């Protein structure tokens, strides 16, 4: 990379972090972290996805889009990435920053994923990724999201979750009988990774 490219990548990253931190100051419990996930977390979390079988990828809580470009880089040309976030600051930022026609940023809660998926013309999602801070969400929101996620995933699809605590696993385990687990310490803070696979029989 040339020095000028390096400078522009660094300034892009700094402006992303600034927007992310602004969102954290507004809603600390909903954001749950002061800086975005690391590239190590992104790589490890996405590694098990079978991209050639993925038409619709959904992400909850994209923030400033740490996962969005890596997902778009791997997604088939006719695939779609729908991201859902409750914070208009982040949704507006993403709509400006990402101009890929396969990308759709929705302002709303992940609890409404079923309606959102159908409104984009799909019966189900192939993969759903979550960066939601399950342990600090309002009472009842986490279990509702886990249940709606299981209903809208296709059999054989997966719910990909990263979190600082293992709380999300409790919600996932009510619906997903096969959960794989990992850990990434090169992240602020180090985080737990879970892949909940929806069984073919569901
Ligand atoms: C820890 S941040 C995730 C940041 C980003 N995905 C990353 O890896 O850097 C959590 C995000 O979840 C969003 N959020 C919180 N509750 C939500 C909900 N019910 N539905 C959708 N997004 C939500 C917050 O606005 C915030 O963007």
Tab-separated table of C-alpha atoms in Angstrom, residues 44-45 48 159 161-170 172-173 178-184 191-197:
chain	number	residue	atom	x	y	z
A	44	UNK	CA	-13.020	-15.981	12.592
A	45	UNK	CA	-16.765	-15.320	12.850
A	48	UNK	CA	-17.730	-21.263	8.625
A	159	UNK	CA	-27.075	-17.725	13.710
A	161	UNK	CA	-23.140	-14.376	17.478
A	162	UNK	CA	-20.179	-12.599	19.095
A	163	UNK	CA	-20.327	-11.148	22.582
A	164	UNK	CA	-18.111	-10.252	25.523
A	165	UNK	CA	-20.116	-12.527	27.839
A	166	UNK	CA	-21.694	-15.939	27.271
A	167	UNK	CA	-25.217	-14.592	27.920
A	168	UNK	CA	-26.283	-14.917	24.288
A	169	UNK	CA	-25.658	-18.659	24.450
A	170	UNK	CA	-28.486	-19.055	27.001
A	172	UNK	CA	-29.639	-19.420	21.613
A	173	UNK	CA	-29.731	-22.774	23.420
A	178	UNK	CA	-26.200	-27.557	17.761
A	179	UNK	CA	-24.058	-24.624	18.927
A	180	UNK	CA	-20.341	-24.364	18.165
A	181	UNK	CA	-18.242	-22.081	20.304
A	182	UNK	CA	-14.971	-20.125	19.879
A	183	UNK	CA	-12.999	-17.309	21.448
A	184	UNK	CA	-11.084	-14.341	20.036
A	191	UNK	CA	-15.000	-12.030	22.933
A	192	UNK	CA	-16.944	-15.273	22.778
A	193	UNK	CA	-18.086	-16.511	19.379
A	194	UNK	CA	-21.094	-18.813	18.803
A	195	UNK	CA	-22.440	-20.487	15.699
A	196	UNK	CA	-25.969	-21.882	16.203
A	197	UNK	CA	-26.934	-24.183	13.326
